[in-house]
GROMACS .gro file of C-alpha atoms in nm:
model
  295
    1UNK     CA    1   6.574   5.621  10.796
    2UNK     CA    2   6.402   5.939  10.830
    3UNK     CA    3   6.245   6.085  10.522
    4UNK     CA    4   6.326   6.462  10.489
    5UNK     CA    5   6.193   6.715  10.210
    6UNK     CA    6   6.498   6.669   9.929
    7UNK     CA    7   6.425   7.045   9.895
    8UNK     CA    8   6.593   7.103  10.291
    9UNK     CA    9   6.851   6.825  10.235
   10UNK     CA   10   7.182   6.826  10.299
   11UNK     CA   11   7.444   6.728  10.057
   12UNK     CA   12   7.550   6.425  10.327
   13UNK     CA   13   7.186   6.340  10.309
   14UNK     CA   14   7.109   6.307   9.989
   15UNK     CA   15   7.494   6.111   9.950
   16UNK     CA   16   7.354   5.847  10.179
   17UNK     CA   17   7.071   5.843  10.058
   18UNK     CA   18   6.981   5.448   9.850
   19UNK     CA   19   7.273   5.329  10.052
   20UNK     CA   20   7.465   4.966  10.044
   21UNK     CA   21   7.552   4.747  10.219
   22UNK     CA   22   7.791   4.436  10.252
   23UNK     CA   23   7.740   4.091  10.467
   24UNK     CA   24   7.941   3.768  10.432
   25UNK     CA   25   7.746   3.436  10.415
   26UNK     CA   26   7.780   3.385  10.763
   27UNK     CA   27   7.641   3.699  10.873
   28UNK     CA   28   7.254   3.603  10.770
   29UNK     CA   29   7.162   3.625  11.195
   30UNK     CA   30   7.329   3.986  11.166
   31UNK     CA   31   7.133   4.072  10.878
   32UNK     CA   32   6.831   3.933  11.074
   33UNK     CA   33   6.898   4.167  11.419
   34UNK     CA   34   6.942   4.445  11.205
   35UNK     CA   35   6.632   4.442  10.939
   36UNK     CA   36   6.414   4.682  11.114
   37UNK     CA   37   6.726   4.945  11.080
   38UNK     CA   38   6.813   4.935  10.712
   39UNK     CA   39   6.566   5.071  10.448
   40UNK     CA   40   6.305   4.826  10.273
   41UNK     CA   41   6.479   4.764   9.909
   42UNK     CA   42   6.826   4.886  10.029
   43UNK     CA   43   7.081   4.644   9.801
   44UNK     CA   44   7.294   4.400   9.996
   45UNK     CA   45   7.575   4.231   9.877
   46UNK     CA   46   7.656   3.897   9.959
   47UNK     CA   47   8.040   3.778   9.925
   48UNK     CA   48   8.166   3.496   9.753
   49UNK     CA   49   8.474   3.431   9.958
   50UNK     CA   50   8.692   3.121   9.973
   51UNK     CA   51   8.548   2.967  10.302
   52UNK     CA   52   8.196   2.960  10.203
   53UNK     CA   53   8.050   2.755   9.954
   54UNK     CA   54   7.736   2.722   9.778
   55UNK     CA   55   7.471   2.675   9.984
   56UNK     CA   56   7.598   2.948  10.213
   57UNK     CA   57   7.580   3.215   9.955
   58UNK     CA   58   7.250   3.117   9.807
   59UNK     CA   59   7.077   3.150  10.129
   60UNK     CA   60   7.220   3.464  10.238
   61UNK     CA   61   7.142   3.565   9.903
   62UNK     CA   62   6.749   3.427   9.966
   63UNK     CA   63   6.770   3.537  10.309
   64UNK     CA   64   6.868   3.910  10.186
   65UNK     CA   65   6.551   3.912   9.957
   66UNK     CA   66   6.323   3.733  10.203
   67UNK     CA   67   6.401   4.064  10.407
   68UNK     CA   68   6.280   4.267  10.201
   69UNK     CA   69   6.611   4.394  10.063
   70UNK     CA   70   6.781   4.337   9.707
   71UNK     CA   71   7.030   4.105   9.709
   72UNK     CA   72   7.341   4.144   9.486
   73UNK     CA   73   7.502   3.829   9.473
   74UNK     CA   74   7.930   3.848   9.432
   75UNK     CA   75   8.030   3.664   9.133
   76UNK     CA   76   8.461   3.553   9.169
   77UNK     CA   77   8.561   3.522   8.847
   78UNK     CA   78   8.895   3.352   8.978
   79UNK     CA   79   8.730   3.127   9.203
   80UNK     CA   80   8.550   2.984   8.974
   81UNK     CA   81   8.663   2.587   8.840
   82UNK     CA   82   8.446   2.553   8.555
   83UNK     CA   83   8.163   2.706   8.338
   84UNK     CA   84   7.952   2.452   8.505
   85UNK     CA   85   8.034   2.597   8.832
   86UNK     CA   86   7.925   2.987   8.709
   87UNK     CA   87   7.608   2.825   8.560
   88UNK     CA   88   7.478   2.580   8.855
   89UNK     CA   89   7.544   2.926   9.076
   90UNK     CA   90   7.325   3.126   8.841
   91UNK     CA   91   7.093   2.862   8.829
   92UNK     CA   92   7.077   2.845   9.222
   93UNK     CA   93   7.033   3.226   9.292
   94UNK     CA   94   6.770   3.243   9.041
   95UNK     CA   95   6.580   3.001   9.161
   96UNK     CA   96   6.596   3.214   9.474
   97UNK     CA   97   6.480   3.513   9.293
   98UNK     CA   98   6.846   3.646   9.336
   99UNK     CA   99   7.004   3.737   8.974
  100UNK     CA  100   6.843   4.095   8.897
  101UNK     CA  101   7.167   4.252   9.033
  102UNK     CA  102   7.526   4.061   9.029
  103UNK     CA  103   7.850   4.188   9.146
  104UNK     CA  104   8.099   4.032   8.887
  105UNK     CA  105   8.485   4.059   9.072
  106UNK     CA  106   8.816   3.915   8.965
  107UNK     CA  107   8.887   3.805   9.287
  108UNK     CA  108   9.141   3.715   9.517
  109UNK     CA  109   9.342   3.396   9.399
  110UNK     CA  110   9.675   3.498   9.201
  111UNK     CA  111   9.626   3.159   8.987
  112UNK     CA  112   9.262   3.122   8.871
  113UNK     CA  113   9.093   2.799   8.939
  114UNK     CA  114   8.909   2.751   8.618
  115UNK     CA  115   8.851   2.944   8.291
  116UNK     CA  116   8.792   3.255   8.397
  117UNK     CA  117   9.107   3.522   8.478
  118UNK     CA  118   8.903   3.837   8.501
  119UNK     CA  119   8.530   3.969   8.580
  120UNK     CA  120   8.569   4.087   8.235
  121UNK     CA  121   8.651   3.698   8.122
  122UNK     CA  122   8.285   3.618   8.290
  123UNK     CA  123   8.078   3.877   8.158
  124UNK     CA  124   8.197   3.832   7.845
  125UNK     CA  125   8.068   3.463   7.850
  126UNK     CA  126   7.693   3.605   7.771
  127UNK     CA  127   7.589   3.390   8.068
  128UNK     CA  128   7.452   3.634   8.292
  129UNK     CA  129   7.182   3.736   8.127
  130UNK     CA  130   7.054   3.418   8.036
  131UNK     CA  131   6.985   3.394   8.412
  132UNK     CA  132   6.800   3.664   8.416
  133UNK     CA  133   7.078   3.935   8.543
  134UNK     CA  134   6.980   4.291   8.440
  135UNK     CA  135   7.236   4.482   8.642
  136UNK     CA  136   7.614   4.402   8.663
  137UNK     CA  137   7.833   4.604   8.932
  138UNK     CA  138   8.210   4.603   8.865
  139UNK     CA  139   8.497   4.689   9.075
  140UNK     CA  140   8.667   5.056   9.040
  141UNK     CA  141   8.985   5.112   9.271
  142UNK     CA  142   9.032   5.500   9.338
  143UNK     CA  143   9.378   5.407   9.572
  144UNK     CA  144   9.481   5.166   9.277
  145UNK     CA  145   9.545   4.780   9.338
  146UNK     CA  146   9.825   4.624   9.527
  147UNK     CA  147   9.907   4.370   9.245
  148UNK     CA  148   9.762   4.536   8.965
  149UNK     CA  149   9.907   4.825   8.721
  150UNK     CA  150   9.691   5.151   8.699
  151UNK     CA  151   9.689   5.165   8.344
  152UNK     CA  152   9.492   4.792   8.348
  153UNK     CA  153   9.257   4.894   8.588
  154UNK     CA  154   9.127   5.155   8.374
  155UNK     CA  155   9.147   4.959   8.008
  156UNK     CA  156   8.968   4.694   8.242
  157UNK     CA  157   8.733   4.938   8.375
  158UNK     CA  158   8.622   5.100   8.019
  159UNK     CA  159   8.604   4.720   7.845
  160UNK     CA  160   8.384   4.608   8.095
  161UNK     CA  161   8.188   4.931   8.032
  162UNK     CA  162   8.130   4.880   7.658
  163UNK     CA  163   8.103   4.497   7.726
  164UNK     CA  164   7.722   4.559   7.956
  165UNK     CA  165   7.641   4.818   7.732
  166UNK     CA  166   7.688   4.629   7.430
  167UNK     CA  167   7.433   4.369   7.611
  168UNK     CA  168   7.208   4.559   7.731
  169UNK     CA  169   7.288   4.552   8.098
  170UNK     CA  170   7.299   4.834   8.323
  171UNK     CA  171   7.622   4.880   8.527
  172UNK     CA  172   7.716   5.015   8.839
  173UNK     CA  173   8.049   5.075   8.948
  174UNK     CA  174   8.097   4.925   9.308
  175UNK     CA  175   8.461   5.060   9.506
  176UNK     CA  176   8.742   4.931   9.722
  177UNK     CA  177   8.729   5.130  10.055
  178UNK     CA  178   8.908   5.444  10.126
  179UNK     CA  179   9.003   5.653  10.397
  180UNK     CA  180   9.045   6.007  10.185
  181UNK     CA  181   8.836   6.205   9.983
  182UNK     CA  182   9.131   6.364   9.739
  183UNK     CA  183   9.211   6.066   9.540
  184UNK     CA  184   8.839   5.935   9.527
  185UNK     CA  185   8.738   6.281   9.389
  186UNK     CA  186   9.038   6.249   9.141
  187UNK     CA  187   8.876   5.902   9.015
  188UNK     CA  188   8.543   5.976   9.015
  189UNK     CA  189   8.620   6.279   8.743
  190UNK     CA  190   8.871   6.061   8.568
  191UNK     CA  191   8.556   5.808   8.550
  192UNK     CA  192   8.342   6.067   8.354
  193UNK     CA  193   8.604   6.186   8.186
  194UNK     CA  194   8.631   5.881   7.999
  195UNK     CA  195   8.284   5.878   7.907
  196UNK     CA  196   8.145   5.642   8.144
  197UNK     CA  197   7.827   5.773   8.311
  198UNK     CA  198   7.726   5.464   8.533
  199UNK     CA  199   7.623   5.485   8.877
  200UNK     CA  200   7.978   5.515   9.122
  201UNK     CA  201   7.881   5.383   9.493
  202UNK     CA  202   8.217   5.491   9.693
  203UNK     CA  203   8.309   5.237   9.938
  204UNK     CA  204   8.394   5.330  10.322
  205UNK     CA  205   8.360   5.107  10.609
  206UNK     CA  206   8.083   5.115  10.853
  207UNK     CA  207   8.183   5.203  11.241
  208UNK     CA  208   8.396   4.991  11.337
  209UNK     CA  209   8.715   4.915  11.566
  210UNK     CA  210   9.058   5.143  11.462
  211UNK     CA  211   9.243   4.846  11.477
  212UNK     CA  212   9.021   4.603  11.259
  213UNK     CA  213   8.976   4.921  11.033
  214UNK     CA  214   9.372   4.949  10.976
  215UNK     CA  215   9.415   4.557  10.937
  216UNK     CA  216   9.176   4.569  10.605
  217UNK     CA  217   9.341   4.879  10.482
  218UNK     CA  218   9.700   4.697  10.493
  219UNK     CA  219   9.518   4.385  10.356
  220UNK     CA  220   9.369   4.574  10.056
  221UNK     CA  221   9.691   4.808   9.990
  222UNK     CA  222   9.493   5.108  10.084
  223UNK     CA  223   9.631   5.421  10.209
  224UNK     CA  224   9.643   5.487  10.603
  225UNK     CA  225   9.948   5.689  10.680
  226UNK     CA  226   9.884   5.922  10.952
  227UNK     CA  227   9.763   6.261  10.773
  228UNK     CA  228   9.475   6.020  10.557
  229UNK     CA  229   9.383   5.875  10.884
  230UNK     CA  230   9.324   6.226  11.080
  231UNK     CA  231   9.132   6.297  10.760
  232UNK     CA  232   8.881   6.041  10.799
  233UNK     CA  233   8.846   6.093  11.153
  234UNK     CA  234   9.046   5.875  11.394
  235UNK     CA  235   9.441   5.895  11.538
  236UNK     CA  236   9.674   5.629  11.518
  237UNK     CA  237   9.770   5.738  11.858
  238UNK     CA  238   9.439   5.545  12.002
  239UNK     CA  239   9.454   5.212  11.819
  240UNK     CA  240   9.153   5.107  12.109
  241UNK     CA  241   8.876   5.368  12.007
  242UNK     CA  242   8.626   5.318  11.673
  243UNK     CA  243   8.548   5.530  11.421
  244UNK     CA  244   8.276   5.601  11.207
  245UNK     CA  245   8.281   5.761  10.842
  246UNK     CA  246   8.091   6.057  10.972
  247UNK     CA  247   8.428   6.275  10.860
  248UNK     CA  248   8.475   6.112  10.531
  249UNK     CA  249   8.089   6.149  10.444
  250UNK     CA  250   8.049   6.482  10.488
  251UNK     CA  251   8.373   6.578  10.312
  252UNK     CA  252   8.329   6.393  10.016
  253UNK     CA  253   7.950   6.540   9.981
  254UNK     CA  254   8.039   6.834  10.003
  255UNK     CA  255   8.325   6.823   9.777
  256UNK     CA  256   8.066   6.645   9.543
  257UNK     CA  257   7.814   6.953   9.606
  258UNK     CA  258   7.991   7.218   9.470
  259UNK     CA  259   7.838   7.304   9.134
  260UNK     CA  260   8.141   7.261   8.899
  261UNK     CA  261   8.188   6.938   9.013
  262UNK     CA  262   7.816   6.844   9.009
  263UNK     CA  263   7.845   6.920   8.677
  264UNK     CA  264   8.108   6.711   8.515
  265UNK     CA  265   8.056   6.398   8.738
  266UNK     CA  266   7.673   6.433   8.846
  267UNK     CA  267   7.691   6.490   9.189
  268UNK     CA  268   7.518   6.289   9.461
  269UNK     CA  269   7.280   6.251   9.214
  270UNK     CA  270   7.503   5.978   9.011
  271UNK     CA  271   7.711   5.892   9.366
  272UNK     CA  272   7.631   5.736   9.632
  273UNK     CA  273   7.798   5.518   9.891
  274UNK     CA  274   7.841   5.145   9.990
  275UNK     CA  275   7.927   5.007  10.319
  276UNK     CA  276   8.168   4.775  10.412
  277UNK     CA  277   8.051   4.629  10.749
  278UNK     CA  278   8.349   4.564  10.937
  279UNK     CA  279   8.154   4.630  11.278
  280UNK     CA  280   7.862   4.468  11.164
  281UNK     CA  281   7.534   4.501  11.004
  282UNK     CA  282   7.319   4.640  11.262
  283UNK     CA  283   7.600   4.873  11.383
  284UNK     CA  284   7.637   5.040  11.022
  285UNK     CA  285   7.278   5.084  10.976
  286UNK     CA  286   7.200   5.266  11.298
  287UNK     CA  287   7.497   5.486  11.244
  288UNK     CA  288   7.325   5.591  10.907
  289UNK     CA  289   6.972   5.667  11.071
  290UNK     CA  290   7.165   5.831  11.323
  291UNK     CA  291   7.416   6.052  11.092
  292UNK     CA  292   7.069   6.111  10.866
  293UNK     CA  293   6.865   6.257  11.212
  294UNK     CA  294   7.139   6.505  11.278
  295UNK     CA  295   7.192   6.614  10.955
   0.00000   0.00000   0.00000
């Protein structure tokens, strides 16, 4: 990515700016074809999803920092059968130089496998940090949960908080994708309102096809009626076409610009945004280089 003077920088710029970036375990020849596109020490995050296992994730997660990049390994807390399990995965990733940064997540199964119900259950265990974590990112949910109450988000959201404090570990606050910028402002103030002054990285997917885009949105319970959709940038009426978050970028910078807001949530300076890579690696990152040069 271009460097530019922050003095002559946009508010989009400096947004995207120390951007994010998701890949599966499978997607380790994607990360390789895109390399020379994404910025040396950009985080990626490596899933932990139900049909990979361990020796996928650890080498994506080695792969990721053999790169050059930071990996940030996903941690399910439901997934997880035993304390042994959590522990021989720490072990693994740190023997790959891969436990600075965690992403500790509930997950998806509605019964937990093993001990742990919640990504609070896990850091709560002391564990991580005995691996050598220093950095902890936890799930926020501006559009809400499908199969989780609002009011236990946030209690979730604020005892996980306290919890990395409390340890010592810094925290970053990692979102569910959205498609509109009026209930992600609404969180992000409702986050500092409560005192919690962690990094936020908004999640929005990378370019990607309309179609795939809308599948994940259903999938995750997140918005896409037909007014949210024109406001990201794409019609329902051409389900073929892609999109990119160009819209939804400079909307939500701009929105995070204006000086009263800067103020109470700490602008792009405490934002920034994390891509979910729906149309692949290499595709997101050249959008970003792209969207930076016409900036």
């Amino acid at each position: 990515m271009a460097h530019i003077d922050p003095a002559h920088q946009s508010p989009a710029v400096r947004l995207l700016e120390n951007f994010s970036l998701e890949m599966t375990g499978k997607d380790v020849p994607g990360l390789e074809e895109a390399r020379d596109a994404i910025p040396q020490g950009s985080k990626i995050n490596v899933t932990f999803l139900g049909n990979e296992d361990l020796e996928m994730r650890v080498s994506a997660s080695k792969a990721v920092r053999d790169f050059g990049f930071v990996p940030v390994p996903h941690i399910s807390a439901r997934r997880l059968s035993s304390q042994g399990q959590l522990e021989e995965f720490l072990g693994r990733l740190q023997e790959v130089g891969a436990t600075d940064h965690v992403f500790s997540v509930g997950g998806d199964p509605a019964t937990p496998e093993g001990p742990y119900d919640s990504s609070l259950a896990v850091i709560e265990t002391g564990l991580l940090q005995r691996y050598g974590v220093k950095e902890v990112s936890i799930a926020g949910y501006p559009e809400g949960h499908p199969d989780i109450e609002n009011d236990v988000l946030w209690r979730h959201l604020e005892a996980k908080s306290a919890a990395l404090k409390e340890q010592g570990l810094d925290a970053v606050i990692l979102t569910q994708f959205a498609f509109d910028t009026d209930p992600v402002m609404e969180w992000i103030t409702a986050v500092r309102d409560r005192g919690i002054d962690s990094q936020i990285r908004i999640g929005t997917p990378g370019p990607a096809g309309i179609k795939r885009l809308l599948g994940f949105a259903r999938r995750f319970g997140i918005g896409a009626n037909a007014m949210i959709v024109k406001k990201y940038g794409f019609s329902l009426t051409n389900l073929m076409g892609t999109a990119g978050p160009d819209t939804f970028v400079n909307d939500l910078s701009g929105l995070l610009a204006d000086p009263d807001t800067a103020a109470r949530t700490g602008g792009t300076d405490n934002t920034k945004l994390h891509f979910y890579t729906f149309g692949g690696l290499k595709a997101t990152a050249d959008w970003a280089n792209q969207f930076t040069a016409r900036a």
